């Protein structure tokens, strides 16, 4: 996915997980981005790590109980939705400007 230019979001939630889900893993030096390989190399000695924090990061309201469980994920979902909308606006503006340049070229 890295080579395709996909953005993946990695959120280190170890500090807020219930202790039953917490594994003793080395601290992750904060930085703006990691490649998939960097994350795999950092955590691979611990075997397969399940995404146990996934429900905490998603705002899902299937039931009242699940809504309460996932309410702390609402800011994450809101931020991701904003990024998607801003990317769509940016792409739309780029396409519009490209079309205008092409039309100006053909009008000459």
Backbone as a printed PyTorch tensor [residue, N CA C, xyz], in Angstrom:
tensor([[[  0.8110,  -1.1930,   0.0000],
         [  0.0000,   0.0000,   0.0000],
         [  0.8550,   1.2580,   0.0000]],

        [[  2.0230,   1.1950,   0.6400],
         [  2.9070,   2.3620,   0.6410],
         [  3.2680,   2.7680,  -0.7790]],

        [[  3.5960,   1.7680,  -1.6200],
         [  4.0050,   2.0550,  -2.9920],
         [  2.8600,   2.6280,  -3.8190]],

        [[  1.6400,   2.3250,  -3.4530],
         [  0.4860,   2.8520,  -4.1690],
         [  0.1000,   4.2520,  -3.7020]],

        [[  0.7870,   4.7430,  -2.6750],
         [  0.5040,   6.0750,  -2.1730],
         [ -0.6700,   6.1440,  -1.2110]],

        [[ -1.0960,   5.0070,  -0.7040],
         [ -2.1970,   4.9980,   0.2510],
         [ -1.7370,   5.5870,   1.5710]],

        [[ -2.6470,   6.2590,   2.2380],
         [ -2.3740,   6.7620,   3.5780],
         [ -2.9990,   5.8010,   4.5670]],

        [[ -2.2270,   5.3700,   5.5150],
         [ -2.7340,   4.5190,   6.5730],
         [ -2.5810,   5.2870,   7.8710]],

        [[ -3.5260,   5.1610,   8.7210],
         [ -3.4920,   5.8700,   9.9920],
         [ -3.1400,   4.8670,  11.0910]],

        [[ -2.0490,   5.1500,  11.7980],
         [ -1.6410,   4.3160,  12.9290],
         [ -1.7900,   5.1690,  14.1740]],

        [[ -2.6020,   4.7170,  15.0880],
         [ -2.8150,   5.4490,  16.3270],
         [ -2.3790,   4.5530,  17.4690]],

        [[ -1.3920,   5.0180,  18.2070],
         [ -0.8830,   4.2440,  19.3360],
         [ -1.8020,   4.4750,  20.5300]],

        [[ -2.6730,   3.5140,  20.7710],
         [ -3.6660,   3.6450,  21.8410],
         [ -3.3000,   2.8450,  23.0870]],

        [[ -2.0690,   2.4060,  23.1450],
         [ -1.6970,   1.5430,  24.2790],
         [ -1.9340,   2.2150,  25.6180]],

        [[ -1.8010,   3.5270,  25.6820],
         [ -1.9380,   4.2120,  26.9730],
         [ -3.3930,   4.2890,  27.4450]],

        [[ -4.3650,   4.0830,  26.5530],
         [ -5.7650,   4.1820,  26.9750],
         [ -6.5010,   2.8510,  26.9510]],

        [[ -5.8160,   1.7850,  26.5410],
         [ -6.4590,   0.4710,  26.5100],
         [ -6.5710,  -0.1100,  27.9180]],

        [[ -7.6180,  -0.8820,  28.1550],
         [ -7.6820,  -1.5990,  29.4290],
         [ -6.4600,  -2.5080,  29.5640]],

        [[ -5.9970,  -2.7070,  30.7610],
         [ -4.7470,  -3.4460,  30.9840],
         [ -4.7770,  -4.8590,  30.4170]],

        [[ -5.9540,  -5.4600,  30.3050],
         [ -6.0350,  -6.8190,  29.7760],
         [ -5.5740,  -6.8670,  28.3070]],

        [[ -5.7040,  -5.7580,  27.5870],
         [ -5.2910,  -5.7030,  26.1820],
         [ -3.8710,  -5.1990,  25.9920]],

        [[ -3.2770,  -4.6810,  27.0480],
         [ -1.9660,  -4.0670,  26.9030],
         [ -0.8410,  -5.0960,  26.9020]],

        [[ -0.0100,  -5.0280,  25.8800],
         [  1.1690,  -5.8760,  25.7940],
         [  2.3920,  -5.0440,  26.1550]],

        [[  3.3680,  -5.6850,  26.7070],
         [  4.6180,  -4.9940,  26.9910],
         [  5.3910,  -4.8700,  25.6780]],

        [[  5.3140,  -3.7280,  25.0660],
         [  6.0070,  -3.4610,  23.8110],
         [  6.8700,  -2.2210,  23.9870]],

        [[  7.9200,  -2.1100,  23.1920],
         [  8.8010,  -0.9630,  23.3540],
         [  8.0930,   0.3310,  22.9670]],

        [[  8.4860,   1.4290,  23.5990],
         [  7.8730,   2.7070,  23.2320],
         [  8.1440,   3.0250,  21.7640]],

        [[  7.2310,   3.7140,  21.1630],
         [  7.3450,   4.1020,  19.7650],
         [  7.6940,   5.5780,  19.7260]],

        [[  8.8430,   5.9030,  19.1650],
         [  9.2740,   7.2980,  19.0890],
         [  8.2990,   8.0810,  18.2190]],

        [[  7.6720,   9.1150,  18.7700],
         [  6.6950,   9.8750,  17.9870],
         [  7.3440,  10.5680,  16.7830]],

        [[  6.7050,  10.4460,  15.6340],
         [  7.0880,  11.1910,  14.4460],
         [  5.8760,  11.3090,  13.5550]],

        [[  5.9530,  12.1370,  12.5410],
         [  4.7570,  12.4440,  11.7520],
         [  4.2620,  11.2690,  10.9260]],

        [[  5.1430,  10.3810,  10.5040],
         [  4.6690,   9.2380,   9.7310],
         [  5.6350,   8.0720,   9.8500]],

        [[  5.0920,   6.8880,   9.6310],
         [  5.8580,   5.6470,   9.6420],
         [  5.4980,   4.8790,   8.3840]],

        [[  6.4530,   4.1490,   7.8550],
         [  6.1110,   3.2290,   6.7690],
         [  5.5790,   1.9510,   7.4090]],

        [[  4.8830,   1.1630,   6.6100],
         [  4.3880,  -0.1240,   7.1240],
         [  5.5470,  -0.9830,   7.5990]],

        [[  6.6560,  -0.9440,   6.8640],
         [  7.8350,  -1.7370,   7.2270],
         [  8.3930,  -1.3090,   8.5800]],

        [[  8.4440,  -0.0110,   8.8230],
         [  8.9480,   0.4710,  10.1170],
         [  8.0820,  -0.0470,  11.2640]],

        [[  6.7780,  -0.0010,  11.0970],
         [  5.8890,  -0.4880,  12.1560],
         [  6.0100,  -1.9920,  12.3340]],

        [[  6.0950,  -2.7050,  11.2100],
         [  6.2410,  -4.1540,  11.3020],
         [  7.5550,  -4.5040,  11.9960]],

        [[  8.6420,  -3.8470,  11.6220],
         [  9.9400,  -4.1210,  12.2500],
         [  9.9110,  -3.8100,  13.7420]],

        [[  9.1990,  -2.7600,  14.1080],
         [  9.1420,  -2.3560,  15.5160],
         [  8.3840,  -3.3800,  16.3650]],

        [[  7.3030,  -3.9420,  15.8110],
         [  6.4320,  -4.8080,  16.6020],
         [  6.5300,  -6.2930,  16.2670]],

        [[  7.2780,  -6.6880,  15.2400],
         [  7.2400,  -8.0820,  14.7690],
         [  7.6760,  -9.1080,  15.8020]],

        [[  8.5400,  -8.7640,  16.7070],
         [  8.9910,  -9.7610,  17.6850],
         [  7.8900, -10.1540,  18.6690]],

        [[  6.7610,  -9.4350,  18.6130],
         [  5.6460,  -9.7400,  19.5060],
         [  4.5910, -10.5890,  18.8170]],

        [[  4.8930, -11.0890,  17.6360],
         [  3.9410, -11.9080,  16.8970],
         [  2.9030, -11.0370,  16.2220]],

        [[  1.7670, -11.6230,  15.9600],
         [  0.6820, -10.8890,  15.3130],
         [ -0.0220, -10.0450,  16.3560]],

        [[ -0.0420,  -8.7590,  16.1150],
         [ -0.7590,  -7.8630,  17.0200],
         [ -2.1490,  -7.6270,  16.4550]],

        [[ -3.1430,  -7.9430,  17.2580],
         [ -4.5110,  -7.7390,  16.8040],
         [ -4.8940,  -6.2790,  17.0080]],

        [[ -5.7120,  -5.7360,  16.1140],
         [ -6.1390,  -4.3430,  16.2650],
         [ -7.2300,  -4.2020,  17.3250]],

        [[ -6.8640,  -4.4490,  18.5670],
         [ -7.8530,  -4.4300,  19.6430],
         [ -8.3800,  -3.0280,  19.9110]],

        [[ -7.6600,  -2.0090,  19.5050],
         [ -8.1120,  -0.6370,  19.7410],
         [ -9.0410,  -0.1460,  18.6520]],

        [[ -9.2290,  -0.9490,  17.6110],
         [-10.0540,  -0.5020,  16.4840],
         [-11.4270,   0.0150,  16.9200]],

        [[-12.1580,  -0.6870,  17.7790],
         [-13.4600,  -0.1590,  18.2010],
         [-13.3550,   1.1740,  18.9340]],

        [[-12.2350,   1.4080,  19.6250],
         [-12.0750,   2.6770,  20.3300],
         [-11.8440,   3.8350,  19.3810]],

        [[-11.3520,   3.5340,  18.1930],
         [-11.0220,   4.5820,  17.2340],
         [-12.1380,   4.8640,  16.2440]],

        [[-13.1810,   4.0860,  16.2760],
         [-14.2680,   4.2440,  15.3150],
         [-15.5150,   4.7210,  16.0430]],

        [[-16.1910,   5.6430,  15.4310],
         [-17.4510,   6.1110,  16.0090],
         [-18.5710,   5.3020,  15.3680]],

        [[-19.0790,   4.3490,  16.0910],
         [-20.0940,   3.4600,  15.5570],
         [-21.2900,   3.5010,  16.4920]],

        [[-22.4550,   3.6280,  15.9080],
         [-23.6410,   3.7430,  16.7620],
         [-24.6880,   2.6850,  16.4410]],

        [[-24.2350,   1.4630,  16.2390],
         [-25.1800,   0.3680,  15.9580],
         [-26.1760,   0.1860,  17.1030]],

        [[-25.6800,   0.2760,  18.3050],
         [-26.5460,   0.1680,  19.4820],
         [-26.1250,   1.2460,  20.4660]],

        [[-26.9570,   1.5120,  21.4470],
         [-26.5970,   2.5060,  22.4670],
         [-25.3130,   2.1100,  23.1920]],

        [[-25.1920,   0.8010,  23.5010],
         [-23.9970,   0.3180,  24.1980],
         [-22.7490,   0.5620,  23.3470]],

        [[-22.8480,   0.2060,  22.0490],
         [-21.6860,   0.3700,  21.1630],
         [-21.3720,   1.8490,  20.9510]],

        [[-22.3940,   2.7070,  20.8930],
         [-22.1840,   4.1430,  20.7630],
         [-21.3900,   4.6620,  21.9640]],

        [[-21.7630,   4.2010,  23.1470],
         [-21.0600,   4.6390,  24.3530],
         [-19.6130,   4.1330,  24.3420]],

        [[-19.4280,   2.8810,  23.9160],
         [-18.0910,   2.2920,  23.8630],
         [-17.1790,   3.0570,  22.9040]],

        [[-17.7460,   3.4900,  21.7770],
         [-16.9030,   4.0900,  20.7350],
         [-16.9450,   5.6140,  20.6940]],

        [[-17.5910,   6.2420,  21.6560],
         [-17.7340,   7.6940,  21.6070],
         [-16.3930,   8.4300,  21.6160]],

        [[-15.3630,   7.8620,  22.2200],
         [-14.0600,   8.5380,  22.2320],
         [-13.4130,   8.5300,  20.8440]],

        [[-13.9220,   7.7040,  19.9480],
         [-13.3980,   7.6840,  18.5930],
         [-13.9990,   8.7360,  17.6900]],

        [[-15.0230,   9.4500,  18.1500],
         [-15.6900,  10.4350,  17.2970],
         [-14.7270,  11.5100,  16.7740]],

        [[-13.8400,  12.0770,  17.5920],
         [-12.9010,  13.0800,  17.0500],
         [-12.0000,  12.5100,  15.9560]],

        [[-11.6450,  11.2380,  16.0680],
         [-10.7980,  10.6180,  15.0470],
         [-11.5650,  10.5080,  13.7340]],

        [[-12.7930,  10.0080,  13.8170],
         [-13.6130,   9.8660,  12.6210],
         [-13.8980,  11.2370,  12.0200]],

        [[-14.1900,  12.2220,  12.8450],
         [-14.4410,  13.5760,  12.3410],
         [-13.2240,  14.1340,  11.6060]],

        [[-12.0360,  13.9310,  12.1750],
         [-10.8100,  14.4340,  11.5370],
         [-10.5530,  13.7260,  10.2100]],

        [[-10.7640,  12.4120,  10.1670],
         [-10.5790,  11.6730,   8.9170],
         [-11.5960,  12.1060,   7.8680]],

        [[-12.8340,  12.3260,   8.2800],
         [-13.8630,  12.7820,   7.3410],
         [-13.5020,  14.1560,   6.7880]],

        [[-12.9860,  15.0150,   7.6440],
         [-12.5700,  16.3450,   7.1780],
         [-11.4380,  16.2290,   6.1550]],

        [[-10.4740,  15.3380,   6.4070],
         [ -9.3910,  15.1420,   5.4460],
         [ -9.9180,  14.6570,   4.0970]],

        [[-10.8680,  13.7350,   4.1260],
         [-11.4480,  13.2220,   2.8800],
         [-12.1360,  14.3510,   2.1210]],

        [[-12.9340,  15.1570,   2.8240],
         [-13.6470,  16.2570,   2.1660],
         [-12.6570,  17.2760,   1.6030]],

        [[-11.6300,  17.6250,   2.3610],
         [-10.6320,  18.5850,   1.8750],
         [ -9.8830,  18.0340,   0.6650]],

        [[ -9.5670,  16.7410,   0.6820],
         [ -8.9200,  16.1240,  -0.4860],
         [ -9.8370,  16.1630,  -1.7060]],

        [[-11.1220,  15.9160,  -1.4900],
         [-12.0710,  15.9430,  -2.6020],
         [-12.1900,  17.3590,  -3.1780]],

        [[-12.2280,  18.3520,  -2.3160],
         [-12.3010,  19.7460,  -2.7790],
         [-11.0470,  20.1060,  -3.5530]],

        [[ -9.8980,  19.7410,  -3.0200],
         [ -8.6260,  20.0260,  -3.6870],
         [ -8.5660,  19.3670,  -5.0670]],

        [[ -8.9450,  18.1090,  -5.1380],
         [ -8.9470,  17.4030,  -6.4190],
         [ -9.9230,  18.0510,  -7.3980]],

        [[-11.0940,  18.4110,  -6.9220],
         [-12.0880,  19.0530,  -7.7640],
         [-11.5590,  20.3740,  -8.3200]],

        [[-10.8860,  21.1560,  -7.4790],
         [-10.3170,  22.4330,  -7.9360],
         [ -9.2030,  22.2050,  -8.9510]],

        [[ -8.3860,  21.1880,  -8.7290],
         [ -7.3180,  20.8790,  -9.6870],
         [ -7.9020,  20.4990, -11.0420]],

        [[ -8.9140,  19.6530, -11.0350],
         [ -9.5520,  19.2320, -12.2830],
         [-10.1850,  20.4300, -12.9770]],

        [[-10.8630,  21.2780, -12.2210],
         [-11.5090,  22.4620, -12.7850],
         [-10.4780,  23.3860, -13.4430]],

        [[ -9.3560,  23.6400, -12.7520],
         [ -8.3140,  24.5100, -13.3080],
         [ -7.6900,  23.8910, -14.5540]],

        [[ -7.5090,  22.5910, -14.5440],
         [ -6.9590,  21.8910, -15.7090],
         [ -7.9080,  22.0280, -16.9010]],

        [[ -9.1870,  21.8640, -16.6390],
         [-10.1720,  22.0020, -17.7110],
         [-10.2020,  23.4310, -18.2550]],

        [[-10.0680,  24.4010, -17.3710],
         [-10.0370,  25.7990, -17.8190],
         [ -8.8100,  26.0700, -18.6880]],

        [[ -7.6560,  25.5300, -18.3010],
         [ -6.4360,  25.7210, -19.0960],
         [ -6.5890,  25.0860, -20.4770]],

        [[ -7.1600,  23.8930, -20.5060],
         [ -7.3750,  23.2240, -21.7950],
         [ -8.3390,  24.0130, -22.6710]],

        [[ -9.4030,  24.5330, -22.0770],
         [-10.3870,  25.3110, -22.8480],
         [ -9.7510,  26.5860, -23.3810]],

        [[ -8.9360,  27.2560, -22.5750],
         [ -8.2480,  28.4670, -23.0070],
         [ -7.2990,  28.1420, -24.1580]],

        [[ -6.6030,  27.0270, -24.0740],
         [ -5.6870,  26.6180, -25.1350],
         [ -6.4460,  26.4330, -26.4500]],

        [[ -7.5980,  25.7330, -26.3850],
         [ -8.3550,  25.4530, -27.6080],
         [ -9.0640,  26.6980, -28.1490]],

        [[ -9.3520,  27.6620, -27.2750],
         [-10.0180,  28.8980, -27.7260],
         [ -9.0650,  29.8260, -28.4670]],

        [[ -7.7750,  29.6120, -28.3250],
         [ -6.8110,  30.5230, -28.9660],
         [ -6.6480,  30.2560, -30.4120]]])
